[in-house]
C-alpha angles and dihedrals in degrees: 000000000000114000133237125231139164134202129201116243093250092020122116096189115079112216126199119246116218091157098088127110096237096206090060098054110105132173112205122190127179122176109255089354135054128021101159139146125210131190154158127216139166134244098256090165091253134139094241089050091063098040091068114099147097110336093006108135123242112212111204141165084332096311134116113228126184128223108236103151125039120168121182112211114186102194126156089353096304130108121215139180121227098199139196117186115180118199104273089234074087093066084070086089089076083069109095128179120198104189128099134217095208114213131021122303148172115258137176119214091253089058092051090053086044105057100050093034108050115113099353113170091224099070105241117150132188147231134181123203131192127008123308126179123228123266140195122249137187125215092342115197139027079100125104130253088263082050091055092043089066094042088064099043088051096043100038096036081172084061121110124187110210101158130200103220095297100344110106115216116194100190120171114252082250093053087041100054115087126192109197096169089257114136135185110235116194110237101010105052093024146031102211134017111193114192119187114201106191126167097181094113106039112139119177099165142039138179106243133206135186139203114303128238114247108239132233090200102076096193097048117102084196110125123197126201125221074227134020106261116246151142129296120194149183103224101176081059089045089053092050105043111009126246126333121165135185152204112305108256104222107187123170090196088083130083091154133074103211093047090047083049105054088040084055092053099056090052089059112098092210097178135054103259113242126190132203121200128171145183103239111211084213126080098189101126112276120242105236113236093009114144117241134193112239121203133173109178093192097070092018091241112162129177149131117263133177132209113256099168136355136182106217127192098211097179100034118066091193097072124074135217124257124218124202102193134204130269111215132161100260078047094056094036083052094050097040078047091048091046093051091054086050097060088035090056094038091054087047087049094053096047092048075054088054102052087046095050092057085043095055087047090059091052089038095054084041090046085048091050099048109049123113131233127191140205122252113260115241094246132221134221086244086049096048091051101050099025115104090178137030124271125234136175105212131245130180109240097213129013117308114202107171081056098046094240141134123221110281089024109156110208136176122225126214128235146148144257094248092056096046102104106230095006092120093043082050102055094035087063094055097056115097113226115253115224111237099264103228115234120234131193131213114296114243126196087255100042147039123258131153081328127033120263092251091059093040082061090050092045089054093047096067115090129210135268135293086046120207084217151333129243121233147190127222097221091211112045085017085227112160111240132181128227107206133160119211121171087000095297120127112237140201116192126168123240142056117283115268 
Protein backbone atom coordinates (compact mmCIF):
# COMPACT_ATOMS: atom_id res chain seq x y z
CA UNK A 1 0.00 0.00 0.00
CA UNK A 2 1.28 3.83 -1.02
CA UNK A 3 2.37 5.51 1.43
CA UNK A 4 1.42 8.80 2.89
CA UNK A 5 3.95 11.75 3.66
CA UNK A 6 3.87 15.62 4.42
CA UNK A 7 6.27 18.27 4.12
CA UNK A 8 6.33 21.44 5.75
CA UNK A 9 6.07 24.64 3.39
CA UNK A 10 9.58 25.64 3.98
CA UNK A 11 10.47 22.29 5.06
CA UNK A 12 13.11 20.01 3.03
CA UNK A 13 12.49 16.63 5.11
CA UNK A 14 9.57 14.83 4.19
CA UNK A 15 7.74 13.02 7.52
CA UNK A 16 4.95 9.75 7.40
CA UNK A 17 1.58 10.30 8.43
CA UNK A 18 -0.09 7.44 10.39
CA UNK A 19 -2.30 9.60 11.78
CA UNK A 20 -4.52 9.49 9.54
CA UNK A 21 -8.32 7.74 9.81
CA UNK A 22 -7.92 5.60 7.07
CA UNK A 23 -11.62 5.34 6.25
CA UNK A 24 -11.75 8.60 5.76
CA UNK A 25 -8.84 8.90 3.12
CA UNK A 26 -10.28 9.41 -0.33
CA UNK A 27 -8.55 10.19 -3.81
CA UNK A 28 -11.12 12.06 -6.38
CA UNK A 29 -10.29 12.58 -9.91
CA UNK A 30 -12.49 14.24 -12.53
CA UNK A 31 -11.27 14.84 -16.03
CA UNK A 32 -10.45 18.73 -16.44
CA UNK A 33 -11.72 19.24 -13.36
CA UNK A 34 -11.14 17.89 -10.18
CA UNK A 35 -7.61 15.79 -8.76
CA UNK A 36 -7.97 16.23 -4.93
CA UNK A 37 -7.22 14.29 -1.76
CA UNK A 38 -9.25 14.59 1.55
CA UNK A 39 -8.60 13.32 4.86
CA UNK A 40 -8.98 13.29 8.49
CA UNK A 41 -6.39 12.48 10.98
CA UNK A 42 -5.80 12.79 14.66
CA UNK A 43 -3.12 14.81 16.95
CA UNK A 44 -0.65 11.59 17.97
CA UNK A 45 1.90 13.90 19.11
CA UNK A 46 3.86 13.20 16.29
CA UNK A 47 6.09 15.45 13.82
CA UNK A 48 4.10 14.59 10.85
CA UNK A 49 1.10 15.43 12.68
CA UNK A 50 2.30 19.25 13.07
CA UNK A 51 3.64 19.67 9.80
CA UNK A 52 0.12 19.45 8.28
CA UNK A 53 -1.36 22.71 7.51
CA UNK A 54 -2.01 25.29 4.90
CA UNK A 55 0.62 24.95 2.03
CA UNK A 56 2.26 21.47 3.61
CA UNK A 57 2.71 19.06 0.80
CA UNK A 58 0.91 15.69 0.66
CA UNK A 59 3.16 12.82 -1.19
CA UNK A 60 0.83 9.91 -2.68
CA UNK A 61 0.90 7.34 -4.80
CA UNK A 62 3.60 9.35 -6.52
CA UNK A 63 1.88 12.28 -6.60
CA UNK A 64 2.41 15.74 -5.02
CA UNK A 65 -0.87 17.16 -3.28
CA UNK A 66 -1.27 20.76 -1.59
CA UNK A 67 -2.67 21.51 1.13
CA UNK A 68 -5.35 24.14 0.42
CA UNK A 69 -8.00 23.49 3.25
CA UNK A 70 -7.14 22.54 7.04
CA UNK A 71 -9.80 22.63 9.65
CA UNK A 72 -8.98 21.84 13.42
CA UNK A 73 -11.82 20.32 15.15
CA UNK A 74 -11.23 19.82 19.17
CA UNK A 75 -14.03 17.51 20.08
CA UNK A 76 -14.13 14.83 23.49
CA UNK A 77 -10.52 15.74 24.22
CA UNK A 78 -9.17 14.77 20.70
CA UNK A 79 -7.87 17.11 17.68
CA UNK A 80 -8.42 16.25 14.45
CA UNK A 81 -7.62 17.72 10.61
CA UNK A 82 -9.94 17.84 8.34
CA UNK A 83 -7.71 18.09 5.30
CA UNK A 84 -8.00 19.18 1.16
CA UNK A 85 -5.18 18.70 -0.81
CA UNK A 86 -5.58 19.69 -4.49
CA UNK A 87 -2.81 18.12 -7.26
CA UNK A 88 0.00 20.51 -7.18
CA UNK A 89 -0.37 20.94 -11.50
CA UNK A 90 -2.95 23.61 -9.90
CA UNK A 91 -0.19 25.70 -8.41
CA UNK A 92 0.52 26.60 -12.05
CA UNK A 93 -1.84 29.30 -11.57
CA UNK A 94 0.91 31.20 -9.56
CA UNK A 95 2.73 31.50 -13.33
CA UNK A 96 1.89 34.53 -14.76
CA UNK A 97 2.95 35.92 -18.07
CA UNK A 98 2.61 39.52 -18.74
CA UNK A 99 3.30 39.83 -22.14
CA UNK A 100 1.12 40.08 -24.71
CA UNK A 101 1.08 38.62 -28.57
CA UNK A 102 -1.11 41.55 -30.02
CA UNK A 103 -3.43 40.45 -32.91
CA UNK A 104 -4.71 37.12 -33.90
CA UNK A 105 -2.41 34.23 -34.73
CA UNK A 106 -2.08 30.78 -35.47
CA UNK A 107 -0.82 28.52 -32.42
CA UNK A 108 -0.31 25.23 -31.83
CA UNK A 109 -0.92 23.90 -28.42
CA UNK A 110 2.77 23.59 -27.78
CA UNK A 111 3.10 27.21 -28.45
CA UNK A 112 0.43 28.00 -26.08
CA UNK A 113 2.29 25.89 -23.25
CA UNK A 114 5.20 27.45 -24.38
CA UNK A 115 4.59 30.77 -24.09
CA UNK A 116 3.38 30.92 -20.73
CA UNK A 117 5.76 28.00 -19.50
CA UNK A 118 9.37 28.84 -20.70
CA UNK A 119 11.44 29.49 -18.38
CA UNK A 120 8.96 29.50 -15.32
CA UNK A 121 10.88 29.62 -11.77
CA UNK A 122 8.71 27.14 -10.43
CA UNK A 123 9.78 24.50 -12.17
CA UNK A 124 6.60 23.30 -14.26
CA UNK A 125 7.33 21.56 -17.80
CA UNK A 126 5.27 20.58 -20.36
CA UNK A 127 4.22 17.74 -22.77
CA UNK A 128 1.87 17.46 -25.36
CA UNK A 129 0.40 14.04 -26.50
CA UNK A 130 -1.65 13.10 -29.55
CA UNK A 131 -2.47 15.33 -32.60
CA UNK A 132 -3.96 18.73 -32.29
CA UNK A 133 -4.79 21.06 -35.12
CA UNK A 134 -3.79 24.68 -35.14
CA UNK A 135 -6.04 27.38 -33.92
CA UNK A 136 -6.37 31.01 -34.07
CA UNK A 137 -5.89 33.20 -31.02
CA UNK A 138 -6.32 36.79 -30.19
CA UNK A 139 -3.90 38.95 -27.59
CA UNK A 140 -2.71 36.16 -26.17
CA UNK A 141 -0.93 36.71 -22.59
CA UNK A 142 -1.08 38.96 -19.87
CA UNK A 143 -3.36 35.74 -18.35
CA UNK A 144 -2.02 33.01 -15.56
CA UNK A 145 -1.05 29.39 -15.96
CA UNK A 146 -4.65 28.45 -14.75
CA UNK A 147 -5.65 31.07 -17.46
CA UNK A 148 -3.74 29.20 -20.06
CA UNK A 149 -5.01 25.99 -18.84
CA UNK A 150 -8.78 27.13 -20.01
CA UNK A 151 -7.69 28.50 -23.05
CA UNK A 152 -6.71 25.31 -23.98
CA UNK A 153 -9.71 23.36 -22.73
CA UNK A 154 -12.15 26.09 -24.80
CA UNK A 155 -10.10 26.20 -27.80
CA UNK A 156 -9.04 22.53 -28.00
CA UNK A 157 -12.59 21.01 -26.59
CA UNK A 158 -10.73 17.42 -27.74
CA UNK A 159 -7.71 18.53 -24.81
CA UNK A 160 -7.39 16.83 -21.97
CA UNK A 161 -4.92 17.94 -18.87
CA UNK A 162 -3.61 14.69 -16.89
CA UNK A 163 -0.36 16.08 -15.20
CA UNK A 164 2.67 14.19 -13.79
CA UNK A 165 3.54 16.27 -10.37
CA UNK A 166 4.42 19.64 -12.27
CA UNK A 167 4.78 18.47 -15.39
CA UNK A 168 1.89 19.42 -17.41
CA UNK A 169 0.78 16.83 -19.93
CA UNK A 170 -1.87 18.14 -22.79
CA UNK A 171 -3.00 14.30 -24.64
CA UNK A 172 -5.92 14.19 -27.21
CA UNK A 173 -9.03 12.57 -25.92
CA UNK A 174 -7.90 9.59 -28.71
CA UNK A 175 -4.23 9.30 -27.21
CA UNK A 176 -5.81 9.53 -23.88
CA UNK A 177 -8.15 6.97 -24.12
CA UNK A 178 -6.74 3.23 -23.06
CA UNK A 179 -8.61 -0.20 -23.73
CA UNK A 180 -7.16 -2.78 -21.62
CA UNK A 181 -10.19 -5.73 -22.35
CA UNK A 182 -11.65 -4.95 -18.94
CA UNK A 183 -15.65 -4.63 -18.87
CA UNK A 184 -18.22 -3.68 -16.25
CA UNK A 185 -20.72 -6.37 -15.91
CA UNK A 186 -24.19 -5.39 -13.84
CA UNK A 187 -24.60 -7.47 -11.25
CA UNK A 188 -21.57 -9.07 -11.22
CA UNK A 189 -18.75 -6.05 -11.20
CA UNK A 190 -21.01 -3.68 -9.75
CA UNK A 191 -23.97 -3.20 -7.42
CA UNK A 192 -25.65 -0.31 -8.96
CA UNK A 193 -25.43 1.52 -12.65
CA UNK A 194 -27.12 4.87 -12.62
CA UNK A 195 -27.64 6.39 -16.11
CA UNK A 196 -29.11 10.34 -16.44
CA UNK A 197 -30.47 11.04 -19.42
CA UNK A 198 -31.02 14.96 -19.46
CA UNK A 199 -31.89 17.14 -22.64
CA UNK A 200 -31.95 20.53 -20.88
CA UNK A 201 -29.23 21.67 -22.44
CA UNK A 202 -29.48 20.45 -26.07
CA UNK A 203 -28.30 23.46 -28.83
CA UNK A 204 -28.23 22.71 -32.29
CA UNK A 205 -28.02 26.38 -33.73
CA UNK A 206 -26.42 29.66 -33.08
CA UNK A 207 -26.32 32.59 -34.42
CA UNK A 208 -22.54 33.20 -35.50
CA UNK A 209 -20.37 36.44 -36.00
CA UNK A 210 -16.96 37.14 -37.24
CA UNK A 211 -14.26 39.89 -36.91
CA UNK A 212 -15.42 43.29 -37.96
CA UNK A 213 -14.06 45.35 -40.40
CA UNK A 214 -12.39 48.69 -38.94
CA UNK A 215 -14.12 51.65 -40.51
CA UNK A 216 -12.75 54.69 -42.37
CA UNK A 217 -16.00 56.60 -41.68
CA UNK A 218 -15.57 57.67 -37.64
CA UNK A 219 -19.18 58.75 -37.11
CA UNK A 220 -20.82 55.68 -38.72
CA UNK A 221 -22.31 52.80 -36.13
CA UNK A 222 -22.32 50.50 -39.31
CA UNK A 223 -20.48 47.58 -38.66
CA UNK A 224 -19.24 45.31 -41.34
CA UNK A 225 -18.33 41.85 -40.94
CA UNK A 226 -15.08 40.06 -42.66
CA UNK A 227 -18.33 37.48 -43.33
CA UNK A 228 -22.45 37.99 -43.30
CA UNK A 229 -23.58 36.79 -39.97
CA UNK A 230 -25.83 33.63 -40.00
CA UNK A 231 -26.91 30.29 -38.51
CA UNK A 232 -25.12 27.36 -38.18
CA UNK A 233 -26.86 24.17 -37.38
CA UNK A 234 -26.67 20.57 -36.64
CA UNK A 235 -29.45 19.17 -38.71
CA UNK A 236 -29.06 15.54 -38.10
CA UNK A 237 -29.64 16.83 -34.20
CA UNK A 238 -32.90 19.33 -35.60
CA UNK A 239 -34.37 16.41 -37.16
CA UNK A 240 -34.05 14.53 -34.23
CA UNK A 241 -35.00 16.62 -31.71
CA UNK A 242 -36.54 19.89 -33.11
CA UNK A 243 -35.28 22.89 -32.85
CA UNK A 244 -32.92 24.11 -30.02
CA UNK A 245 -30.93 27.36 -30.41
CA UNK A 246 -28.37 29.10 -28.46
CA UNK A 247 -26.70 31.86 -27.55
CA UNK A 248 -25.05 33.84 -30.77
CA UNK A 249 -20.78 33.03 -30.77
CA UNK A 250 -19.09 36.60 -31.69
CA UNK A 251 -15.12 35.92 -32.21
CA UNK A 252 -12.97 38.32 -33.50
CA UNK A 253 -10.51 35.73 -34.14
CA UNK A 254 -12.28 34.99 -37.30
CA UNK A 255 -12.02 36.60 -40.58
CA UNK A 256 -13.21 33.23 -42.42
CA UNK A 257 -16.52 31.55 -42.72
CA UNK A 258 -15.62 27.86 -42.98
CA UNK A 259 -13.23 28.05 -40.08
CA UNK A 260 -16.12 30.16 -37.81
CA UNK A 261 -18.10 27.69 -38.81
CA UNK A 262 -16.30 24.50 -37.81
CA UNK A 263 -15.33 26.27 -34.50
CA UNK A 264 -19.39 26.82 -34.15
CA UNK A 265 -20.01 23.37 -34.60
CA UNK A 266 -17.82 22.00 -31.74
CA UNK A 267 -19.67 24.53 -29.15
CA UNK A 268 -23.42 22.70 -30.13
CA UNK A 269 -24.39 20.21 -27.73
CA UNK A 270 -26.25 18.23 -30.36
CA UNK A 271 -27.30 15.39 -28.16
CA UNK A 272 -29.14 15.12 -24.86
CA UNK A 273 -26.01 14.48 -22.08
CA UNK A 274 -26.25 11.33 -20.40
CA UNK A 275 -24.12 10.20 -17.35
CA UNK A 276 -23.24 6.82 -16.06
CA UNK A 277 -22.23 6.37 -12.94
CA UNK A 278 -21.70 3.01 -11.09
CA UNK A 279 -20.85 1.53 -8.02
CA UNK A 280 -17.45 -0.76 -9.00
CA UNK A 281 -17.22 -4.01 -6.69
CA UNK A 282 -13.18 -3.48 -7.06
CA UNK A 283 -11.21 -1.18 -5.26
CA UNK A 284 -8.03 -1.59 -7.20
CA UNK A 285 -7.25 2.05 -8.18
CA UNK A 286 -9.06 3.09 -11.27
CA UNK A 287 -7.03 4.14 -14.51
CA UNK A 288 -8.29 7.61 -15.34
CA UNK A 289 -9.67 7.87 -18.98
CA UNK A 290 -9.43 3.64 -19.63
CA UNK A 291 -12.45 2.16 -21.91
CA UNK A 292 -14.45 -0.14 -20.48
CA UNK A 293 -17.09 -2.62 -21.83
CA UNK A 294 -20.49 -2.04 -20.30
CA UNK A 295 -22.84 -4.57 -20.19
CA UNK A 296 -26.44 -4.91 -18.46
CA UNK A 297 -27.81 -8.05 -19.26
CA UNK A 298 -31.36 -7.08 -17.89
CA UNK A 299 -32.26 -4.59 -20.59
CA UNK A 300 -29.28 -6.09 -23.21
CA UNK A 301 -27.51 -2.59 -23.27
CA UNK A 302 -23.77 -2.88 -24.53
CA UNK A 303 -21.37 -0.29 -25.09
CA UNK A 304 -18.02 1.00 -24.60
CA UNK A 305 -17.56 3.43 -21.88
CA UNK A 306 -14.58 5.18 -20.50
CA UNK A 307 -13.80 6.48 -17.03
CA UNK A 308 -14.11 10.05 -16.77
CA UNK A 309 -13.94 10.38 -12.92
CA UNK A 310 -13.79 8.15 -10.17
CA UNK A 311 -13.72 8.54 -6.12
CA UNK A 312 -11.31 5.72 -4.81
CA UNK A 313 -10.89 4.59 -1.32
CA UNK A 314 -7.31 3.62 -1.51
CA UNK A 315 -6.90 2.35 2.64
CA UNK A 316 -10.71 0.80 3.32
CA UNK A 317 -11.69 -2.19 1.49
CA UNK A 318 -15.47 -1.70 2.49
CA UNK A 319 -16.05 0.94 0.55
CA UNK A 320 -16.42 0.77 -3.09
CA UNK A 321 -15.44 2.90 -5.86
CA UNK A 322 -17.37 4.77 -7.39
CA UNK A 323 -17.18 5.41 -11.56
CA UNK A 324 -18.56 8.36 -13.28
CA UNK A 325 -18.44 7.20 -17.19
CA UNK A 326 -18.31 9.15 -20.65
CA UNK A 327 -20.79 10.19 -22.64
CA UNK A 328 -19.87 9.97 -25.94
CA UNK A 329 -21.80 9.93 -29.03
CA UNK A 330 -21.78 5.81 -29.82
CA UNK A 331 -22.79 5.92 -25.76
CA UNK A 332 -25.49 7.96 -26.27
CA UNK A 333 -26.49 6.23 -29.86
CA UNK A 334 -26.33 2.64 -27.62
CA UNK A 335 -28.51 3.95 -24.86
CA UNK A 336 -31.40 6.14 -27.49
CA UNK A 337 -31.05 1.98 -29.62
CA UNK A 338 -31.56 0.22 -26.41
CA UNK A 339 -34.33 2.40 -25.56
CA UNK A 340 -36.01 1.89 -28.78
CA UNK A 341 -35.90 -2.27 -28.22
CA UNK A 342 -37.34 -1.58 -24.79
CA UNK A 343 -40.63 0.14 -25.98
CA UNK A 344 -40.64 -2.18 -28.87
CA UNK A 345 -40.51 -4.97 -26.59
CA UNK A 346 -42.79 -3.36 -24.04
CA UNK A 347 -45.56 -2.76 -26.76
CA UNK A 348 -45.01 -6.53 -27.89
CA UNK A 349 -45.27 -7.45 -24.25
CA UNK A 350 -48.66 -5.65 -23.78
CA UNK A 351 -50.18 -6.96 -26.61
CA UNK A 352 -49.12 -10.26 -25.77
CA UNK A 353 -51.36 -8.73 -21.97
CA UNK A 354 -54.14 -8.01 -24.06
CA UNK A 355 -54.64 -11.21 -25.85
CA UNK A 356 -54.25 -13.00 -22.34
CA UNK A 357 -56.67 -10.84 -20.62
CA UNK A 358 -59.30 -11.68 -22.96
CA UNK A 359 -58.11 -14.93 -22.62
CA UNK A 360 -58.43 -14.99 -19.12
CA UNK A 361 -62.14 -13.44 -19.62
CA UNK A 362 -63.07 -16.39 -21.70
CA UNK A 363 -61.88 -18.76 -18.96
CA UNK A 364 -63.11 -16.61 -16.61
CA UNK A 365 -67.10 -16.47 -18.29
CA UNK A 366 -66.54 -20.59 -18.88
CA UNK A 367 -65.11 -20.92 -15.09
CA UNK A 368 -68.58 -18.64 -14.00
CA UNK A 369 -70.62 -20.81 -15.84
CA UNK A 370 -69.59 -23.39 -14.83
CA UNK A 371 -69.44 -23.25 -10.51
CA UNK A 372 -71.46 -25.18 -8.49
CA UNK A 373 -73.93 -24.14 -5.41
CA UNK A 374 -75.56 -26.38 -3.08
CA UNK A 375 -78.45 -26.53 -0.94
CA UNK A 376 -78.21 -26.38 2.54
CA UNK A 377 -78.49 -30.14 4.37
CA UNK A 378 -81.38 -30.54 6.71
CA UNK A 379 -79.07 -30.88 9.91
CA UNK A 380 -79.26 -33.00 12.70
CA UNK A 381 -78.65 -32.51 16.66
CA UNK A 382 -75.68 -35.05 16.27
CA UNK A 383 -74.58 -32.81 13.24
CA UNK A 384 -74.88 -29.68 14.96
CA UNK A 385 -72.97 -30.85 17.53
CA UNK A 386 -70.17 -32.20 15.76
CA UNK A 387 -70.37 -30.14 12.75
CA UNK A 388 -67.66 -27.21 12.56
CA UNK A 389 -69.05 -26.16 8.91
CA UNK A 390 -72.36 -26.26 7.07
CA UNK A 391 -73.47 -29.00 5.12
CA UNK A 392 -74.62 -28.79 1.47
CA UNK A 393 -75.67 -31.19 -1.15
CA UNK A 394 -74.45 -29.57 -4.64
CA UNK A 395 -76.39 -28.30 -7.57
CA UNK A 396 -75.11 -26.67 -11.00
CA UNK A 397 -76.52 -23.19 -11.30
CA UNK A 398 -76.84 -23.13 -14.99
CA UNK A 399 -76.61 -25.81 -17.29
CA UNK A 400 -73.34 -28.16 -17.06
CA UNK A 401 -72.58 -30.07 -20.19
CA UNK A 402 -69.55 -31.50 -19.79
CA UNK A 403 -71.34 -32.97 -16.60
CA UNK A 404 -74.35 -33.95 -18.16
CA UNK A 405 -76.66 -31.54 -15.85
CA UNK A 406 -79.54 -29.05 -16.10
CA UNK A 407 -79.64 -25.98 -14.23
CA UNK A 408 -80.77 -26.69 -10.46
CA UNK A 409 -79.57 -30.08 -10.80
CA UNK A 410 -78.71 -31.50 -7.23
CA UNK A 411 -75.64 -34.48 -7.52
CA UNK A 412 -73.67 -36.57 -5.12
CA UNK A 413 -69.56 -37.09 -5.50
CA UNK A 414 -67.84 -39.85 -4.71
CA UNK A 415 -64.75 -40.19 -2.26
CA UNK A 416 -63.09 -42.21 -0.01
CA UNK A 417 -62.49 -42.82 3.53
CA UNK A 418 -58.99 -41.83 3.40
CA UNK A 419 -60.02 -37.97 1.79
CA UNK A 420 -62.97 -37.21 4.35
CA UNK A 421 -61.41 -34.83 6.55
CA UNK A 422 -62.12 -36.20 10.48
CA UNK A 423 -63.59 -39.17 9.52
CA UNK A 424 -60.71 -41.43 11.52
CA UNK A 425 -60.81 -39.17 14.56
CA UNK A 426 -64.69 -39.76 14.20
CA UNK A 427 -64.87 -43.25 14.26
CA UNK A 428 -61.86 -43.64 16.83
CA UNK A 429 -63.85 -41.85 19.16
CA UNK A 430 -66.83 -44.25 18.88
CA UNK A 431 -64.98 -47.40 19.77
CA UNK A 432 -65.25 -48.44 23.36
CA UNK A 433 -62.08 -49.36 24.83
CA UNK A 434 -61.55 -53.41 25.47
CA UNK A 435 -60.02 -54.31 28.84
CA UNK A 436 -56.96 -56.24 28.37
CA UNK A 437 -58.54 -60.13 28.80
CA UNK A 438 -55.71 -62.08 31.67
CA UNK A 439 -54.32 -65.17 30.54
CA UNK A 440 -54.61 -68.57 32.92
CA UNK A 441 -52.85 -71.88 32.69
CA UNK A 442 -54.01 -75.35 33.57
CA UNK A 443 -54.86 -75.91 37.79
CA UNK A 444 -52.65 -78.44 39.46
CA UNK A 445 -53.25 -79.94 42.53
CA UNK A 446 -50.71 -77.78 43.85
CA UNK A 447 -51.54 -74.72 42.20
CA UNK A 448 -54.15 -72.53 41.04
CA UNK A 449 -55.26 -72.32 37.15
CA UNK A 450 -58.26 -71.46 35.74
CA UNK A 451 -59.71 -73.26 39.36
CA UNK A 452 -58.24 -73.21 42.28
CA UNK A 453 -55.97 -76.40 43.46
CA UNK A 454 -58.39 -77.40 45.90
CA UNK A 455 -61.03 -77.76 43.27
CA UNK A 456 -58.58 -79.31 40.78
CA UNK A 457 -58.26 -82.32 43.90
CA UNK A 458 -62.06 -82.57 44.02
CA UNK A 459 -62.28 -82.64 40.30
CA UNK A 460 -59.68 -85.74 40.27
CA UNK A 461 -61.46 -87.51 42.87
CA UNK A 462 -64.80 -88.28 40.66
CA UNK A 463 -64.71 -91.17 38.96
CA UNK A 464 -66.27 -91.98 35.90
CA UNK A 465 -69.68 -93.60 34.85
CA UNK A 466 -71.00 -96.54 35.17
CA UNK A 467 -69.77 -96.32 39.00
CA UNK A 468 -68.96 -99.75 41.08
CA UNK A 469 -70.49 -97.79 44.05
CA UNK A 470 -71.23 -94.72 45.68
CA UNK A 471 -69.97 -93.44 49.12
CA UNK A 472 -72.25 -92.32 51.57
CA UNK A 473 -72.73 -90.65 54.80
CA UNK A 474 -75.23 -91.71 57.69
CA UNK A 475 -76.50 -87.86 58.68
CA UNK A 476 -77.07 -88.99 62.54
CA UNK A 477 -74.17 -91.03 63.87
CA UNK A 478 -71.87 -89.35 60.32
CA UNK A 479 -70.68 -93.19 59.72
CA UNK A 480 -69.45 -93.75 56.17
CA UNK A 481 -71.44 -96.32 54.48
CA UNK A 482 -71.22 -97.97 50.73
CA UNK A 483 -73.96 -98.53 48.31
CA UNK A 484 -72.95 -101.35 46.17
CA UNK A 485 -75.04 -103.90 43.80
CA UNK A 486 -73.86 -107.19 43.38
CA UNK A 487 -76.04 -109.88 41.56
CA UNK A 488 -78.38 -107.49 41.19
CA UNK A 489 -78.92 -107.03 44.76
CA UNK A 490 -78.72 -103.64 46.23
CA UNK A 491 -76.03 -103.46 49.17
CA UNK A 492 -75.25 -101.49 51.99
CA UNK A 493 -71.74 -102.11 53.63
CA UNK A 494 -70.04 -99.89 56.26
CA UNK A 495 -66.86 -98.31 55.73
CA UNK A 496 -64.92 -95.79 53.14
CA UNK A 497 -63.72 -97.36 49.68
CA UNK A 498 -60.59 -98.59 49.69
Amino acid sequence: MNKVLVKGLHSTLKEPLNCILWNTFESDWELNATYQIQFTCYDDQSVGYSLIDSESSIFFDGQEYIVKQCLPDFSGGVETKQVVAIHVYNEVQRIRQYQVKTGTLTYSVSDVLSFYLSGNAMGYSYAVIGNFDKAQLTDLGNESGKDMLSKIISTWPDAVIFPDNKKINVYSLAAFTKNYGARIDYLRDTTEIKLTYDSTNIINQVKVFGKTKDSDDENSDVQEYYFPPHFVTNQDSVNKWGLHQGDDISDERFTDSAAMDKYALTQLTPEPSLTIDATYGETDKPVAGEQRRLEIRKTDYVTNVQVMAYVWYPFDKTQQTQLTLNNTAKTILDYQKNTNNQLNNAIADQKKLSNGVLAARQTASKAFNSRLTGMPVVTTKRMRRDATLPAFTLMVPDDNAEMGLTKGQTFHVTTRTDLVEGLTAFVEGKIPEIPEIPKYTPATPTEDGLMSSADKVKLDKLKIEPLTSIQMKDVVSGSIYQLVIENGEIKVKKGELK
